[in-house]
């Protein structure tokens, strides 16, 4: 598999794909090693994670460099590798506090029976991840799954595979990990083989792929934790601070070139402040600098060529249907990389793709509303329900609106806070996902099945219990 470099447009890396047979073999190896891994105490597993943190730190610069080529983002890659180290530290601290299967106790419904409760991890968790934050989304589920005692078969995206080389070195430096955590290289076919071999799936990616994986998992009767796409709305009330809301909306729409699931993609502004809001955000959008010279600038090129095409199609569709362009509007080829400046659109409607389909690019389509009820109704008019934002200087009003939004998380007076806050549990609504939260304590606890040992302490009931006419 030849892999495109998003900065130059050149296919300069070769990915050797694992065959289904190789993936099955890895799964068998993991199952063997996991038996011992599960028997370790939580303190022993934490000690191994500590070792991995040390080896990851050693390879951090190398991984960040590879990630920077994968994504054409140097600063974000440094933040991403640092974020993983933070996540490791967080689970080193939190997992032992959470691993507390309840002590043996008498049953309330059958007092002569003692209940012993065991937590049994899924032996083999398959993790399948996308290209937009390749390292973070590969490890966000992997780390707590390992801490719970699961083995992990991890398949990152074929679009951004270079970082796997450094990551693999960091894993191989920790002998206790090599059996229970194995990387799979490849695309959809490799992903399918992971799904076929696992006992539970953690998938982050698009809705169409998530639906396919969900169907296979249902057929195989294994849980699928699906974290999918979004079309996050922001509601900007008349009393919102204009400086705060335009700064946050622009950063949330255009940060990481809009290639984040929790990017704001639909902006609903009270009509009384619409013109001022548009003027301000357009002025700010025009000041955003591009990293055409990779040593400076704020916004990199689009990573995935197919996505760049979709972004242009959505902009063209909106303009053809009467949208007004204030700035940006074109995906340009600069020295082989595909670049899109922050694009501000008004006069948009829900008949346009840019207001209904995931864009995954730095596009800021703005609509007005007359009443807060209309704003809520527009925000909820979507197949997605990942997250949202509300901007208001009246926090009661903001919370009241947030409570009515059909999404798993609402940032108030900011955008996309779920990319910073990992300890707030949240579920995706609608087609944005299904099953236990990856955030908060549930991110660890969801990897256990609860097993009850029911210990009779009295003489068991006999057949006389069923004697007709007995009391
Ligand atoms: P994608 O669905 O195309 O691919 C994701 C992964 O699935 C890749 O590793 C791919 O190889 C694999 N895959 C593809 N077909 C498969 C199949 N049939 N069986 C098994 N695996 C298969 O998504 P993408 O384009 O890589 O990522 C972008 C999408 O990810 C966007 O929709 C974005 O919103 C979403 N995303 C969601 C979150 C979240 O937390 N909710 C976070 C980041 C990205």
mmCIF file with all atom_site columns, C-alpha atoms in Angstrom, residues 13 15-16 18 22 26 52 55-56 59 62-63 66 135 139 153-154 156 161-175 177-178 181-185:
data_model
loop_
_atom_site.group_PDB
_atom_site.id
_atom_site.type_symbol
_atom_site.label_atom_id
_atom_site.label_alt_id
_atom_site.label_comp_id
_atom_site.label_asym_id
_atom_site.label_entity_id
_atom_site.label_seq_id
_atom_site.pdbx_PDB_ins_code
_atom_site.Cartn_x
_atom_site.Cartn_y
_atom_site.Cartn_z
_atom_site.occupancy
_atom_site.B_iso_or_equiv
_atom_site.pdbx_formal_charge
_atom_site.auth_seq_id
_atom_site.auth_comp_id
_atom_site.auth_asym_id
_atom_site.auth_atom_id
_atom_site.pdbx_PDB_model_num
ATOM 1  C CA . UNK A 1 13  ? 5.764  5.595   2.298  1.00 0.00 ? 13  UNK A CA 1
ATOM 2  C CA . UNK A 1 15  ? 2.599  0.166   4.235  1.00 0.00 ? 15  UNK A CA 1
ATOM 3  C CA . UNK A 1 16  ? 2.978  -3.601  4.375  1.00 0.00 ? 16  UNK A CA 1
ATOM 4  C CA . UNK A 1 18  ? -1.152 -7.758  7.382  1.00 0.00 ? 18  UNK A CA 1
ATOM 5  C CA . UNK A 1 22  ? -1.318 -12.948 10.028 1.00 0.00 ? 22  UNK A CA 1
ATOM 6  C CA . UNK A 1 26  ? -1.595 -12.345 16.295 1.00 0.00 ? 26  UNK A CA 1
ATOM 7  C CA . UNK A 1 52  ? 5.551  1.736   28.878 1.00 0.00 ? 52  UNK A CA 1
ATOM 8  C CA . UNK A 1 55  ? 9.758  3.788   27.024 1.00 0.00 ? 55  UNK A CA 1
ATOM 9  C CA . UNK A 1 56  ? 7.158  5.974   25.264 1.00 0.00 ? 56  UNK A CA 1
ATOM 10 C CA . UNK A 1 59  ? 10.611 7.382   21.746 1.00 0.00 ? 59  UNK A CA 1
ATOM 11 C CA . UNK A 1 62  ? 10.573 9.905   17.047 1.00 0.00 ? 62  UNK A CA 1
ATOM 12 C CA . UNK A 1 63  ? 6.828  9.190   17.261 1.00 0.00 ? 63  UNK A CA 1
ATOM 13 C CA . UNK A 1 66  ? 6.472  10.402  12.232 1.00 0.00 ? 66  UNK A CA 1
ATOM 14 C CA . UNK A 1 135 ? -1.996 8.294   17.897 1.00 0.00 ? 135 UNK A CA 1
ATOM 15 C CA . UNK A 1 139 ? -4.505 4.578   22.332 1.00 0.00 ? 139 UNK A CA 1
ATOM 16 C CA . UNK A 1 153 ? -5.328 -5.987  18.719 1.00 0.00 ? 153 UNK A CA 1
ATOM 17 C CA . UNK A 1 154 ? -4.876 -2.439  17.451 1.00 0.00 ? 154 UNK A CA 1
ATOM 18 C CA . UNK A 1 156 ? -4.774 2.330   13.178 1.00 0.00 ? 156 UNK A CA 1
ATOM 19 C CA . UNK A 1 161 ? 0.454  4.754   9.412  1.00 0.00 ? 161 UNK A CA 1
ATOM 20 C CA . UNK A 1 162 ? 4.011  6.110   9.860  1.00 0.00 ? 162 UNK A CA 1
ATOM 21 C CA . UNK A 1 163 ? 3.704  6.711   13.608 1.00 0.00 ? 163 UNK A CA 1
ATOM 22 C CA . UNK A 1 164 ? 3.152  2.987   14.145 1.00 0.00 ? 164 UNK A CA 1
ATOM 23 C CA . UNK A 1 165 ? 6.872  2.378   13.579 1.00 0.00 ? 165 UNK A CA 1
ATOM 24 C CA . UNK A 1 166 ? 7.891  4.473   16.609 1.00 0.00 ? 166 UNK A CA 1
ATOM 25 C CA . UNK A 1 167 ? 4.934  3.307   18.661 1.00 0.00 ? 167 UNK A CA 1
ATOM 26 C CA . UNK A 1 168 ? 5.855  -0.326  18.023 1.00 0.00 ? 168 UNK A CA 1
ATOM 27 C CA . UNK A 1 169 ? 9.413  0.324   19.244 1.00 0.00 ? 169 UNK A CA 1
ATOM 28 C CA . UNK A 1 170 ? 8.021  1.786   22.475 1.00 0.00 ? 170 UNK A CA 1
ATOM 29 C CA . UNK A 1 171 ? 5.858  -1.347  22.966 1.00 0.00 ? 171 UNK A CA 1
ATOM 30 C CA . UNK A 1 172 ? 8.662  -3.799  22.149 1.00 0.00 ? 172 UNK A CA 1
ATOM 31 C CA . UNK A 1 173 ? 10.851 -2.204  24.807 1.00 0.00 ? 173 UNK A CA 1
ATOM 32 C CA . UNK A 1 174 ? 8.429  -3.548  27.452 1.00 0.00 ? 174 UNK A CA 1
ATOM 33 C CA . UNK A 1 175 ? 8.578  -7.357  27.378 1.00 0.00 ? 175 UNK A CA 1
ATOM 34 C CA . UNK A 1 177 ? 3.380  -5.855  26.821 1.00 0.00 ? 177 UNK A CA 1
ATOM 35 C CA . UNK A 1 178 ? 4.529  -7.463  23.587 1.00 0.00 ? 178 UNK A CA 1
ATOM 36 C CA . UNK A 1 181 ? -0.686 -5.612  22.642 1.00 0.00 ? 181 UNK A CA 1
ATOM 37 C CA . UNK A 1 182 ? -0.091 -6.117  18.937 1.00 0.00 ? 182 UNK A CA 1
ATOM 38 C CA . UNK A 1 183 ? -0.392 -3.724  16.013 1.00 0.00 ? 183 UNK A CA 1
ATOM 39 C CA . UNK A 1 184 ? -2.158 -4.553  12.779 1.00 0.00 ? 184 UNK A CA 1
ATOM 40 C CA . UNK A 1 185 ? -1.272 -2.713  9.579  1.00 0.00 ? 185 UNK A CA 1
#
